[in-house]
PDB file of N, CA and C in Angstrom:
ATOM      1  N   ALA Y 153      -6.184  21.011   4.909  1.00  0.00           N
ATOM      2  CA  ALA Y 153      -4.913  20.884   3.802  1.00  0.00           C
ATOM      3  C   ALA Y 153      -4.374  19.674   3.962  1.00  0.00           C
ATOM      4  N   SER Y 154      -4.552  19.624   2.332  1.00  0.00           N
ATOM      5  CA  SER Y 154      -3.663  17.974   1.786  1.00  0.00           C
ATOM      6  C   SER Y 154      -1.594  18.162   2.014  1.00  0.00           C
ATOM      7  N   VAL Y 155      -1.323  16.759   2.714  1.00  0.00           N
ATOM      8  CA  VAL Y 155       0.053  17.178   2.644  1.00  0.00           C
ATOM      9  C   VAL Y 155       0.719  16.318   1.393  1.00  0.00           C
ATOM     10  N   ILE Y 156       1.492  16.237   0.095  1.00  0.00           N
ATOM     11  CA  ILE Y 156       1.248  15.926  -0.340  1.00  0.00           C
ATOM     12  C   ILE Y 156       3.419  15.507  -0.234  1.00  0.00           C
ATOM     13  N   GLU Y 157       3.607  14.933   0.543  1.00  0.00           N
ATOM     14  CA  GLU Y 157       5.440  14.111   0.348  1.00  0.00           C
ATOM     15  C   GLU Y 157       5.691  13.159  -0.229  1.00  0.00           C
ATOM     16  N   VAL Y 158       7.043  13.279  -0.963  1.00  0.00           N
ATOM     17  CA  VAL Y 158       7.825  11.983  -1.586  1.00  0.00           C
ATOM     18  C   VAL Y 158       8.994  11.926  -1.163  1.00  0.00           C
ATOM     19  N   ALA Y 159       9.285  10.585  -0.668  1.00  0.00           N
ATOM     20  CA  ALA Y 159      10.479  10.404   0.390  1.00  0.00           C
ATOM     21  C   ALA Y 159      10.509   8.397   0.212  1.00  0.00           C
ATOM     22  N   ASP Y 160      11.485   8.328   0.363  1.00  0.00           N
ATOM     23  CA  ASP Y 160      12.594   7.347  -0.070  1.00  0.00           C
ATOM     24  C   ASP Y 160      13.476   6.951   0.763  1.00  0.00           C
ATOM     25  N   GLN Y 161      13.039   5.686   1.208  1.00  0.00           N
ATOM     26  CA  GLN Y 161      13.998   5.731   2.809  1.00  0.00           C
ATOM     27  C   GLN Y 161      15.397   4.683   2.376  1.00  0.00           C
ATOM     28  N   ASP Y 162      15.595   4.460   1.402  1.00  0.00           N
ATOM     29  CA  ASP Y 162      16.956   4.216   0.704  1.00  0.00           C
ATOM     30  C   ASP Y 162      17.969   5.186  -0.134  1.00  0.00           C
ATOM     31  N   VAL Y 163      16.908   5.617  -0.773  1.00  0.00           N
ATOM     32  CA  VAL Y 163      18.049   6.192  -1.619  1.00  0.00           C
ATOM     33  C   VAL Y 163      17.569   7.960  -1.207  1.00  0.00           C
ATOM     34  N   GLU Y 164      18.585   8.826  -1.858  1.00  0.00           N
ATOM     35  CA  GLU Y 164      17.856  10.156  -2.360  1.00  0.00           C
ATOM     36  C   GLU Y 164      17.758  10.371  -3.632  1.00  0.00           C
ATOM     37  N   ASP Y 165      18.486   9.047  -3.953  1.00  0.00           N
ATOM     38  CA  ASP Y 165      19.114   9.742  -6.517  1.00  0.00           C
ATOM     39  C   ASP Y 165      17.336   9.773  -6.703  1.00  0.00           C
ATOM     40  N   THR Y 166      17.366  10.350  -7.653  1.00  0.00           N
ATOM     41  CA  THR Y 166      16.399  10.522  -8.592  1.00  0.00           C
ATOM     42  C   THR Y 166      14.998   9.633  -8.690  1.00  0.00           C
ATOM     43  N   LEU Y 167      14.424  10.195  -8.461  1.00  0.00           N
ATOM     44  CA  LEU Y 167      12.901   9.789  -9.000  1.00  0.00           C
ATOM     45  C   LEU Y 167      12.010   9.251 -10.187  1.00  0.00           C
ATOM     46  N   THR Y 168      11.270   9.213 -10.419  1.00  0.00           N
ATOM     47  CA  THR Y 168      10.450   8.859 -11.432  1.00  0.00           C
ATOM     48  C   THR Y 168       8.598   8.843 -10.464  1.00  0.00           C
ATOM     49  N   VAL Y 169       7.523  10.070 -10.730  1.00  0.00           N
ATOM     50  CA  VAL Y 169       6.813  10.142 -10.410  1.00  0.00           C
ATOM     51  C   VAL Y 169       5.091  10.462 -11.196  1.00  0.00           C
ATOM     52  N   SER Y 170       4.779   8.852 -11.467  1.00  0.00           N
ATOM     53  CA  SER Y 170       3.472   9.043 -12.400  1.00  0.00           C
ATOM     54  C   SER Y 170       1.728   9.817 -12.070  1.00  0.00           C
ATOM     55  N   MET Y 171       1.785  11.015 -12.730  1.00  0.00           N
ATOM     56  CA  MET Y 171       0.302  10.909 -11.527  1.00  0.00           C
ATOM     57  C   MET Y 171      -1.068  10.504 -12.897  1.00  0.00           C
ATOM     58  N   GLU Y 172      -2.514   9.815 -12.642  1.00  0.00           N
ATOM     59  CA  GLU Y 172      -3.431   9.619 -13.658  1.00  0.00           C
ATOM     60  C   GLU Y 172      -4.657  10.189 -12.988  1.00  0.00           C
ATOM     61  N   ILE Y 173      -5.371  10.352 -13.979  1.00  0.00           N
ATOM     62  CA  ILE Y 173      -7.125  10.766 -13.436  1.00  0.00           C
ATOM     63  C   ILE Y 173      -7.324   9.129 -13.973  1.00  0.00           C
ATOM     64  N   THR Y 174      -8.051   7.906 -12.720  1.00  0.00           N
ATOM     65  CA  THR Y 174      -8.426   7.302 -13.623  1.00  0.00           C
ATOM     66  C   THR Y 174      -9.709   6.719 -13.574  1.00  0.00           C
ATOM     67  N   ASN Y 175     -10.408   7.971 -13.454  1.00  0.00           N
ATOM     68  CA  ASN Y 175     -11.681   8.029 -14.345  1.00  0.00           C
ATOM     69  C   ASN Y 175     -12.199   9.302 -14.368  1.00  0.00           C
ATOM     70  N   GLY Y 176     -11.086   9.887 -15.256  1.00  0.00           N
ATOM     71  CA  GLY Y 176     -11.073  10.762 -16.471  1.00  0.00           C
ATOM     72  C   GLY Y 176     -12.274  10.479 -17.729  1.00  0.00           C
ATOM     73  N   ALA Y 177     -12.377  11.951 -17.738  1.00  0.00           N
ATOM     74  CA  ALA Y 177     -12.636  12.182 -19.737  1.00  0.00           C
ATOM     75  C   ALA Y 177     -12.469  13.287 -20.023  1.00  0.00           C
ATOM     76  N   ASP Y 178     -12.665  13.008 -21.285  1.00  0.00           N
ATOM     77  CA  ASP Y 178     -12.369  13.652 -22.610  1.00  0.00           C
ATOM     78  C   ASP Y 178     -11.901  16.036 -21.784  1.00  0.00           C
ATOM     79  N   GLY Y 179     -11.107  16.089 -21.927  1.00  0.00           N
ATOM     80  CA  GLY Y 179     -11.505  17.335 -21.896  1.00  0.00           C
ATOM     81  C   GLY Y 179     -11.095  18.053 -20.447  1.00  0.00           C
ATOM     82  N   GLU Y 180     -10.163  16.920 -19.786  1.00  0.00           N
ATOM     83  CA  GLU Y 180      -9.579  17.142 -18.286  1.00  0.00           C
ATOM     84  C   GLU Y 180      -8.633  16.474 -18.599  1.00  0.00           C
ATOM     85  N   PHE Y 181      -7.856  17.309 -17.385  1.00  0.00           N
ATOM     86  CA  PHE Y 181      -6.146  16.789 -17.233  1.00  0.00           C
ATOM     87  C   PHE Y 181      -5.693  17.852 -16.275  1.00  0.00           C
ATOM     88  N   LEU Y 182      -4.183  17.209 -15.970  1.00  0.00           N
ATOM     89  CA  LEU Y 182      -3.464  17.506 -14.524  1.00  0.00           C
ATOM     90  C   LEU Y 182      -2.122  18.947 -15.651  1.00  0.00           C
ATOM     91  N   GLN Y 183      -1.972  19.802 -14.682  1.00  0.00           N
ATOM     92  CA  GLN Y 183      -1.292  20.266 -14.925  1.00  0.00           C
ATOM     93  C   GLN Y 183      -0.710  21.421 -13.752  1.00  0.00           C
ATOM     94  N   PHE Y 184       0.801  22.002 -14.139  1.00  0.00           N
ATOM     95  CA  PHE Y 184       1.542  21.930 -13.079  1.00  0.00           C
ATOM     96  C   PHE Y 184       1.079  23.788 -12.440  1.00  0.00           C
ATOM     97  N   THR Y 185       1.134  24.742 -11.951  1.00  0.00           N
ATOM     98  CA  THR Y 185       1.229  26.124 -11.897  1.00  0.00           C
ATOM     99  C   THR Y 185       1.975  26.329 -11.287  1.00  0.00           C
ATOM    100  N   SER Y 186       3.569  25.578 -11.376  1.00  0.00           N
ATOM    101  CA  SER Y 186       4.558  26.361 -10.169  1.00  0.00           C
ATOM    102  C   SER Y 186       5.434  25.422 -11.594  1.00  0.00           C
ATOM    103  N   ASP Y 187       6.891  26.901 -11.447  1.00  0.00           N
ATOM    104  CA  ASP Y 187       7.820  26.084 -12.787  1.00  0.00           C
ATOM    105  C   ASP Y 187       8.452  24.995 -12.389  1.00  0.00           C
ATOM    106  N   LEU Y 188       8.983  23.558 -13.669  1.00  0.00           N
ATOM    107  CA  LEU Y 188       9.054  22.684 -13.208  1.00  0.00           C
ATOM    108  C   LEU Y 188      10.767  22.832 -13.818  1.00  0.00           C
ATOM    109  N   ARG Y 189      11.139  23.779 -13.665  1.00  0.00           N
ATOM    110  CA  ARG Y 189      12.503  23.333 -14.670  1.00  0.00           C
ATOM    111  C   ARG Y 189      13.649  22.725 -14.324  1.00  0.00           C
ATOM    112  N   ASP Y 190      13.908  22.358 -13.199  1.00  0.00           N
ATOM    113  CA  ASP Y 190      14.346  21.331 -12.184  1.00  0.00           C
ATOM    114  C   ASP Y 190      14.062  19.862 -13.176  1.00  0.00           C
ATOM    115  N   LEU Y 191      12.822  19.489 -13.924  1.00  0.00           N
ATOM    116  CA  LEU Y 191      12.174  18.415 -14.014  1.00  0.00           C
ATOM    117  C   LEU Y 191      12.079  18.144 -15.044  1.00  0.00           C
ATOM    118  N   THR Y 192      11.843  16.939 -16.185  1.00  0.00           N
ATOM    119  CA  THR Y 192      11.458  16.356 -16.928  1.00  0.00           C
ATOM    120  C   THR Y 192       9.918  16.079 -17.163  1.00  0.00           C
ATOM    121  N   LEU Y 193       9.511  16.782 -17.680  1.00  0.00           N
ATOM    122  CA  LEU Y 193       7.238  16.182 -17.707  1.00  0.00           C
ATOM    123  C   LEU Y 193       6.854  15.647 -19.441  1.00  0.00           C
ATOM    124  N   SER Y 194       6.359  14.304 -19.261  1.00  0.00           N
ATOM    125  CA  SER Y 194       5.240  14.215 -19.816  1.00  0.00           C
ATOM    126  C   SER Y 194       3.913  13.870 -19.917  1.00  0.00           C
ATOM    127  N   TYR Y 195       3.626  13.875 -21.516  1.00  0.00           N
ATOM    128  CA  TYR Y 195       1.779  13.892 -20.498  1.00  0.00           C
ATOM    129  C   TYR Y 195       1.544  12.648 -21.811  1.00  0.00           C
ATOM    130  N   GLY Y 196       1.129  12.042 -21.293  1.00  0.00           N
ATOM    131  CA  GLY Y 196       0.246  10.031 -21.200  1.00  0.00           C
ATOM    132  C   GLY Y 196      -0.633  11.195 -23.009  1.00  0.00           C
ATOM    133  N   PHE Y 197      -0.943  10.248 -23.916  1.00  0.00           N
ATOM    134  CA  PHE Y 197      -1.364  10.432 -24.901  1.00  0.00           C
ATOM    135  C   PHE Y 197      -3.153  11.522 -24.650  1.00  0.00           C
ATOM    136  N   ASN Y 198      -3.713  10.508 -23.047  1.00  0.00           N
ATOM    137  CA  ASN Y 198      -4.885  11.078 -23.677  1.00  0.00           C
ATOM    138  C   ASN Y 198      -5.129  12.596 -22.677  1.00  0.00           C
ATOM    139  N   GLY Y 199      -3.588  12.892 -21.951  1.00  0.00           N
ATOM    140  CA  GLY Y 199      -3.934  13.765 -21.221  1.00  0.00           C
ATOM    141  C   GLY Y 199      -4.308  13.557 -19.805  1.00  0.00           C
ATOM    142  N   LEU Y 200      -4.801  12.169 -19.266  1.00  0.00           N
ATOM    143  CA  LEU Y 200      -4.974  12.282 -18.457  1.00  0.00           C
ATOM    144  C   LEU Y 200      -4.167  11.667 -17.726  1.00  0.00           C
ATOM    145  N   SER Y 201      -3.319  11.446 -18.321  1.00  0.00           N
ATOM    146  CA  SER Y 201      -1.587  10.908 -17.126  1.00  0.00           C
ATOM    147  C   SER Y 201      -0.688  12.026 -17.870  1.00  0.00           C
ATOM    148  N   LEU Y 202       0.427  11.891 -16.508  1.00  0.00           N
ATOM    149  CA  LEU Y 202       1.689  12.449 -16.553  1.00  0.00           C
ATOM    150  C   LEU Y 202       3.410  12.183 -15.742  1.00  0.00           C
ATOM    151  N   VAL Y 203       3.742  12.141 -15.600  1.00  0.00           N
ATOM    152  CA  VAL Y 203       4.961  11.898 -15.407  1.00  0.00           C
ATOM    153  C   VAL Y 203       6.034  12.315 -15.286  1.00  0.00           C
ATOM    154  N   ILE Y 204       6.234  12.859 -13.992  1.00  0.00           N
ATOM    155  CA  ILE Y 204       7.745  13.794 -14.370  1.00  0.00           C
ATOM    156  C   ILE Y 204       9.100  12.709 -13.239  1.00  0.00           C
ATOM    157  N   GLY Y 205      10.518  13.349 -13.714  1.00  0.00           N
ATOM    158  CA  GLY Y 205      11.704  13.298 -13.249  1.00  0.00           C
ATOM    159  C   GLY Y 205      12.564  13.656 -13.866  1.00  0.00           C
ATOM    160  N   GLY Y 206      13.662  13.306 -13.841  1.00  0.00           N
ATOM    161  CA  GLY Y 206      14.704  13.691 -14.398  1.00  0.00           C
ATOM    162  C   GLY Y 206      16.209  13.552 -13.511  1.00  0.00           C
ATOM    163  N   VAL Y 207      16.772  14.133 -14.034  1.00  0.00           N
ATOM    164  CA  VAL Y 207      18.071  13.404 -13.136  1.00  0.00           C
ATOM    165  C   VAL Y 207      18.048  14.680 -12.117  1.00  0.00           C
ATOM    166  N   ASN Y 208      16.759  15.862 -11.632  1.00  0.00           N
ATOM    167  CA  ASN Y 208      17.403  16.609 -10.673  1.00  0.00           C
ATOM    168  C   ASN Y 208      16.021  16.341  -9.676  1.00  0.00           C
ATOM    169  N   ALA Y 209      15.449  14.963 -10.241  1.00  0.00           N
ATOM    170  CA  ALA Y 209      14.020  14.890 -10.024  1.00  0.00           C
ATOM    171  C   ALA Y 209      14.448  13.644  -7.916  1.00  0.00           C
ATOM    172  N   THR Y 210      14.494  14.485  -7.289  1.00  0.00           N
ATOM    173  CA  THR Y 210      14.859  14.226  -5.715  1.00  0.00           C
ATOM    174  C   THR Y 210      13.770  14.187  -5.114  1.00  0.00           C
ATOM    175  N   PRO Y 211      13.698  13.673  -4.236  1.00  0.00           N
ATOM    176  CA  PRO Y 211      12.607  13.283  -3.789  1.00  0.00           C
ATOM    177  C   PRO Y 211      11.984  15.129  -2.656  1.00  0.00           C
ATOM    178  N   ALA Y 212      12.668  16.006  -2.617  1.00  0.00           N
ATOM    179  CA  ALA Y 212      12.250  17.471  -2.140  1.00  0.00           C
ATOM    180  C   ALA Y 212      11.851  17.792  -3.694  1.00  0.00           C
ATOM    181  N   VAL Y 213      12.677  18.017  -5.058  1.00  0.00           N
ATOM    182  CA  VAL Y 213      11.723  18.653  -5.086  1.00  0.00           C
ATOM    183  C   VAL Y 213      10.776  17.852  -6.430  1.00  0.00           C
ATOM    184  N   CYS Y 214      10.751  16.741  -6.372  1.00  0.00           N
ATOM    185  CA  CYS Y 214       8.819  15.642  -6.824  1.00  0.00           C
ATOM    186  C   CYS Y 214       7.904  16.202  -5.522  1.00  0.00           C
ATOM    187  N   SER Y 215       7.880  16.530  -4.883  1.00  0.00           N
ATOM    188  CA  SER Y 215       7.376  16.848  -3.503  1.00  0.00           C
ATOM    189  C   SER Y 215       7.039  18.881  -3.654  1.00  0.00           C
ATOM    190  N   ARG Y 216       7.914  19.183  -3.773  1.00  0.00           N
ATOM    191  CA  ARG Y 216       7.895  20.282  -4.185  1.00  0.00           C
ATOM    192  C   ARG Y 216       6.514  21.144  -5.227  1.00  0.00           C
ATOM    193  N   ALA Y 217       7.011  20.316  -6.479  1.00  0.00           N
ATOM    194  CA  ALA Y 217       6.042  20.180  -7.446  1.00  0.00           C
ATOM    195  C   ALA Y 217       4.842  19.379  -7.082  1.00  0.00           C
ATOM    196  N   LEU Y 218       4.598  18.825  -7.041  1.00  0.00           N
ATOM    197  CA  LEU Y 218       3.058  17.802  -6.544  1.00  0.00           C
ATOM    198  C   LEU Y 218       2.609  18.932  -5.925  1.00  0.00           C
ATOM    199  N   LYS Y 219       3.482  20.048  -5.087  1.00  0.00           N
ATOM    200  CA  LYS Y 219       2.197  20.914  -4.743  1.00  0.00           C
ATOM    201  C   LYS Y 219       1.435  22.341  -4.993  1.00  0.00           C
ATOM    202  N   SER Y 220       1.751  22.334  -6.421  1.00  0.00           N
ATOM    203  CA  SER Y 220       1.691  22.458  -7.054  1.00  0.00           C
ATOM    204  C   SER Y 220       0.304  22.065  -9.146  1.00  0.00           C
ATOM    205  N   LEU Y 221       0.303  21.001  -8.523  1.00  0.00           N
ATOM    206  CA  LEU Y 221      -0.292  19.936  -8.851  1.00  0.00           C
ATOM    207  C   LEU Y 221      -2.518  20.190  -9.458  1.00  0.00           C
ATOM    208  N   SER Y 222      -2.473  20.436 -10.315  1.00  0.00           N
ATOM    209  CA  SER Y 222      -3.980  21.563 -10.721  1.00  0.00           C
ATOM    210  C   SER Y 222      -4.899  20.512 -11.451  1.00  0.00           C
ATOM    211  N   PHE Y 223      -5.853  20.241 -11.473  1.00  0.00           N
ATOM    212  CA  PHE Y 223      -7.023  19.761 -11.954  1.00  0.00           C
ATOM    213  C   PHE Y 223      -7.692  20.431 -12.830  1.00  0.00           C
ATOM    214  N   ASP Y 224      -8.032  20.371 -13.769  1.00  0.00           N
ATOM    215  CA  ASP Y 224      -8.707  21.507 -14.614  1.00  0.00           C
ATOM    216  C   ASP Y 224      -9.664  20.548 -15.529  1.00  0.00           C
ATOM    217  N   SER Y 225     -10.549  21.115 -16.098  1.00  0.00           N
ATOM    218  CA  SER Y 225     -11.209  21.058 -17.710  1.00  0.00           C
ATOM    219  C   SER Y 225     -12.243  21.637 -18.127  1.00  0.00           C
ATOM    220  N   LEU Y 226     -12.111  21.133 -19.596  1.00  0.00           N
ATOM    221  CA  LEU Y 226     -12.635  22.139 -20.528  1.00  0.00           C
ATOM    222  C   LEU Y 226     -13.906  22.486 -20.792  1.00  0.00           C
ATOM    223  N   ASN Y 227     -14.417  21.289 -19.695  1.00  0.00           N
ATOM    224  CA  ASN Y 227     -16.196  21.284 -19.605  1.00  0.00           C
ATOM    225  C   ASN Y 227     -16.887  22.357 -18.971  1.00  0.00           C
ATOM    226  N   SER Y 228     -18.155  22.875 -19.846  1.00  0.00           N
ATOM    227  CA  SER Y 228     -18.509  23.800 -19.183  1.00  0.00           C
ATOM    228  C   SER Y 228     -19.495  23.277 -18.413  1.00  0.00           C
ATOM    229  N   ASN Y 229     -20.237  22.103 -18.412  1.00  0.00           N
ATOM    230  CA  ASN Y 229     -21.390  21.673 -17.618  1.00  0.00           C
ATOM    231  C   ASN Y 229     -20.092  19.834 -16.673  1.00  0.00           C
ATOM    232  N   PRO Y 230     -19.801  20.313 -16.041  1.00  0.00           N
ATOM    233  CA  PRO Y 230     -19.710  19.291 -15.342  1.00  0.00           C
ATOM    234  C   PRO Y 230     -20.353  18.019 -14.965  1.00  0.00           C
ATOM    235  N   GLY Y 231     -21.643  17.642 -15.316  1.00  0.00           N
ATOM    236  CA  GLY Y 231     -21.889  16.526 -15.291  1.00  0.00           C
ATOM    237  C   GLY Y 231     -21.691  15.919 -14.124  1.00  0.00           C
ATOM    238  N   ASP Y 232     -21.448  14.463 -14.779  1.00  0.00           N
ATOM    239  CA  ASP Y 232     -21.354  13.726 -14.060  1.00  0.00           C
ATOM    240  C   ASP Y 232     -19.573  13.785 -12.703  1.00  0.00           C
ATOM    241  N   MET Y 233     -19.254  14.975 -12.827  1.00  0.00           N
ATOM    242  CA  MET Y 233     -18.079  15.251 -11.386  1.00  0.00           C
ATOM    243  C   MET Y 233     -18.547  15.099 -10.943  1.00  0.00           C
ATOM    244  N   VAL Y 234     -20.202  15.691 -10.762  1.00  0.00           N
ATOM    245  CA  VAL Y 234     -20.723  16.140  -8.874  1.00  0.00           C
ATOM    246  C   VAL Y 234     -21.075  15.478  -8.216  1.00  0.00           C
ATOM    247  N   ALA Y 235     -21.554  13.443  -9.541  1.00  0.00           N
ATOM    248  CA  ALA Y 235     -21.925  12.909  -8.198  1.00  0.00           C
ATOM    249  C   ALA Y 235     -20.681  11.458  -8.523  1.00  0.00           C
ATOM    250  N   PHE Y 236     -19.734  11.687  -9.298  1.00  0.00           N
ATOM    251  CA  PHE Y 236     -18.436  10.714  -9.796  1.00  0.00           C
ATOM    252  C   PHE Y 236     -17.420  11.255  -9.564  1.00  0.00           C
ATOM    253  N   PRO Y 237     -16.791  11.822  -7.972  1.00  0.00           N
ATOM    254  CA  PRO Y 237     -15.602  13.212  -8.366  1.00  0.00           C
ATOM    255  C   PRO Y 237     -14.800  12.569  -8.951  1.00  0.00           C
ATOM    256  N   ARG Y 238     -13.613  12.488  -8.847  1.00  0.00           N
ATOM    257  CA  ARG Y 238     -12.814  11.843  -9.788  1.00  0.00           C
ATOM    258  C   ARG Y 238     -11.169  12.079  -8.509  1.00  0.00           C
ATOM    259  N   ILE Y 239     -11.022  10.613  -9.170  1.00  0.00           N
ATOM    260  CA  ILE Y 239      -9.654  10.316  -8.804  1.00  0.00           C
ATOM    261  C   ILE Y 239      -8.449  10.040  -8.971  1.00  0.00           C
ATOM    262  N   ILE Y 240      -7.349  10.781  -8.645  1.00  0.00           N
ATOM    263  CA  ILE Y 240      -6.047  10.815  -9.295  1.00  0.00           C
ATOM    264  C   ILE Y 240      -5.347   9.663  -8.375  1.00  0.00           C
ATOM    265  N   LYS Y 241      -4.576   9.278  -9.411  1.00  0.00           N
ATOM    266  CA  LYS Y 241      -3.721   8.122  -8.665  1.00  0.00           C
ATOM    267  C   LYS Y 241      -1.723   8.450  -8.537  1.00  0.00           C
ATOM    268  N   PHE Y 242      -1.207   8.160  -7.732  1.00  0.00           N
ATOM    269  CA  PHE Y 242      -0.115   8.517  -7.538  1.00  0.00           C
ATOM    270  C   PHE Y 242       0.805   7.830  -7.472  1.00  0.00           C
ATOM    271  N   VAL Y 243       1.937   7.703  -8.218  1.00  0.00           N
ATOM    272  CA  VAL Y 243       2.931   6.134  -8.370  1.00  0.00           C
ATOM    273  C   VAL Y 243       4.584   7.225  -8.146  1.00  0.00           C
ATOM    274  N   ALA Y 244       5.293   6.492  -7.223  1.00  0.00           N
ATOM    275  CA  ALA Y 244       6.710   7.173  -7.394  1.00  0.00           C
ATOM    276  C   ALA Y 244       7.817   5.959  -7.760  1.00  0.00           C
ATOM    277  N   ASN Y 245       8.937   6.057  -8.835  1.00  0.00           N
ATOM    278  CA  ASN Y 245       9.809   5.026  -8.352  1.00  0.00           C
ATOM    279  C   ASN Y 245      10.776   5.593  -8.853  1.00  0.00           C
ATOM    280  N   ASP Y 246      11.610   4.514  -7.408  1.00  0.00           N
ATOM    281  CA  ASP Y 246      12.763   4.569  -7.378  1.00  0.00           C
ATOM    282  C   ASP Y 246      13.939   4.434  -7.967  1.00  0.00           C
ATOM    283  N   GLY Y 247      13.694   4.084  -8.926  1.00  0.00           N
ATOM    284  CA  GLY Y 247      14.892   3.511 -10.655  1.00  0.00           C
ATOM    285  C   GLY Y 247      14.897   1.985 -10.119  1.00  0.00           C
ATOM    286  N   HIS Y 248      14.352   1.367  -8.956  1.00  0.00           N
ATOM    287  CA  HIS Y 248      14.407  -0.188  -8.761  1.00  0.00           C
ATOM    288  C   HIS Y 248      12.483  -0.520  -8.539  1.00  0.00           C
ATOM    289  N   ALA Y 249      11.970  -0.214  -7.193  1.00  0.00           N
ATOM    290  CA  ALA Y 249      10.704  -0.149  -8.138  1.00  0.00           C
ATOM    291  C   ALA Y 249       9.303   0.814  -7.858  1.00  0.00           C
ATOM    292  N   ASN Y 250       8.721   0.260  -7.968  1.00  0.00           N
ATOM    293  CA  ASN Y 250       7.268   1.360  -7.820  1.00  0.00           C
ATOM    294  C   ASN Y 250       7.133   1.730  -6.725  1.00  0.00           C
ATOM    295  N   GLY Y 251       6.790   2.656  -5.689  1.00  0.00           N
ATOM    296  CA  GLY Y 251       6.422   2.384  -4.259  1.00  0.00           C
ATOM    297  C   GLY Y 251       4.696   1.699  -4.112  1.00  0.00           C
ATOM    298  N   LYS Y 252       4.292   2.223  -2.963  1.00  0.00           N
ATOM    299  CA  LYS Y 252       2.445   1.915  -2.714  1.00  0.00           C
ATOM    300  C   LYS Y 252       1.902   3.013  -3.591  1.00  0.00           C
ATOM    301  N   PRO Y 253       0.791   2.502  -4.296  1.00  0.00           N
ATOM    302  CA  PRO Y 253       0.670   4.085  -5.006  1.00  0.00           C
ATOM    303  C   PRO Y 253      -0.789   4.408  -3.478  1.00  0.00           C
ATOM    304  N   ALA Y 254      -0.508   6.123  -3.840  1.00  0.00           N
ATOM    305  CA  ALA Y 254      -1.215   7.068  -3.314  1.00  0.00           C
ATOM    306  C   ALA Y 254      -2.359   7.359  -4.172  1.00  0.00           C
ATOM    307  N   TYR Y 255      -3.699   7.832  -3.884  1.00  0.00           N
ATOM    308  CA  TYR Y 255      -5.064   8.485  -3.935  1.00  0.00           C
ATOM    309  C   TYR Y 255      -5.319   9.674  -3.472  1.00  0.00           C
ATOM    310  N   THR Y 256      -6.117  10.699  -4.701  1.00  0.00           N
ATOM    311  CA  THR Y 256      -7.054  11.444  -4.078  1.00  0.00           C
ATOM    312  C   THR Y 256      -7.916  12.032  -4.800  1.00  0.00           C
ATOM    313  N   LYS Y 257      -8.693  12.134  -3.727  1.00  0.00           N
ATOM    314  CA  LYS Y 257     -10.265  12.645  -4.774  1.00  0.00           C
ATOM    315  C   LYS Y 257     -10.491  14.069  -4.989  1.00  0.00           C
ATOM    316  N   VAL Y 258     -10.730  14.419  -6.606  1.00  0.00           N
ATOM    317  CA  VAL Y 258     -10.655  15.606  -6.766  1.00  0.00           C
ATOM    318  C   VAL Y 258     -12.536  15.998  -7.529  1.00  0.00           C
ATOM    319  N   SER Y 259     -13.518  16.692  -5.931  1.00  0.00           N
ATOM    320  CA  SER Y 259     -14.699  16.791  -5.839  1.00  0.00           C
ATOM    321  C   SER Y 259     -14.920  18.244  -6.309  1.00  0.00           C
ATOM    322  N   VAL Y 260     -16.096  18.785  -7.099  1.00  0.00           N
ATOM    323  CA  VAL Y 260     -16.543  19.002  -7.822  1.00  0.00           C
ATOM    324  C   VAL Y 260     -18.056  19.984  -7.552  1.00  0.00           C
ATOM    325  N   THR Y 261     -18.069  21.331  -7.287  1.00  0.00           N
ATOM    326  CA  THR Y 261     -18.955  21.441  -6.691  1.00  0.00           C
ATOM    327  C   THR Y 261     -19.598  22.615  -8.050  1.00  0.00           C
ATOM    328  N   THR Y 262     -21.100  22.978  -8.476  1.00  0.00           N
ATOM    329  CA  THR Y 262     -21.174  23.547  -9.034  1.00  0.00           C
ATOM    330  C   THR Y 262     -21.605  25.075  -9.661  1.00  0.00           C
ATOM    331  N   VAL Y 263     -21.370  25.811 -10.619  1.00  0.00           N
ATOM    332  CA  VAL Y 263     -21.487  27.514 -10.203  1.00  0.00           C
ATOM    333  C   VAL Y 263     -22.298  27.860 -10.728  1.00  0.00           C
ATOM    334  N   ASN Y 264     -23.652  28.615 -10.866  1.00  0.00           N
ATOM    335  CA  ASN Y 264     -24.108  29.226 -12.285  1.00  0.00           C
ATOM    336  C   ASN Y 264     -23.440  30.435 -12.200  1.00  0.00           C
ATOM    337  N   ASP Y 265     -22.095  30.610 -13.244  1.00  0.00           N
ATOM    338  CA  ASP Y 265     -21.739  31.610 -13.809  1.00  0.00           C
ATOM    339  C   ASP Y 265     -22.565  32.659 -14.973  1.00  0.00           C
ATOM    340  N   ARG Y 266     -23.043  32.218 -14.819  1.00  0.00           N
ATOM    341  CA  ARG Y 266     -24.222  33.451 -16.059  1.00  0.00           C
ATOM    342  C   ARG Y 266     -24.655  35.124 -15.117  1.00  0.00           C
TER     343      ARG Y 266
END
């Protein structure tokens, strides 16, 4: 099981967390499966990146939101996704500096859905 936790050792203030599919393709995007009413959400132009933040974006609120992050693709043939898993990059910023980036891999298994 994956563990996602946002922590800041020097402040409990608000954060922004940026997420990006570093090797994504058209039709792929990140989304959240839970209610984000405590956060502000902004998508990048191509849908491959997004940022959460806002006045209520504490480490605990951001951690809870990130646990509901999902990857989706509108492509019916995943093609190169099987050979080249997608890499998602996460960077938190506490208003003073960016934290160390964290990465996760999204692997795809093809299924005949006919």
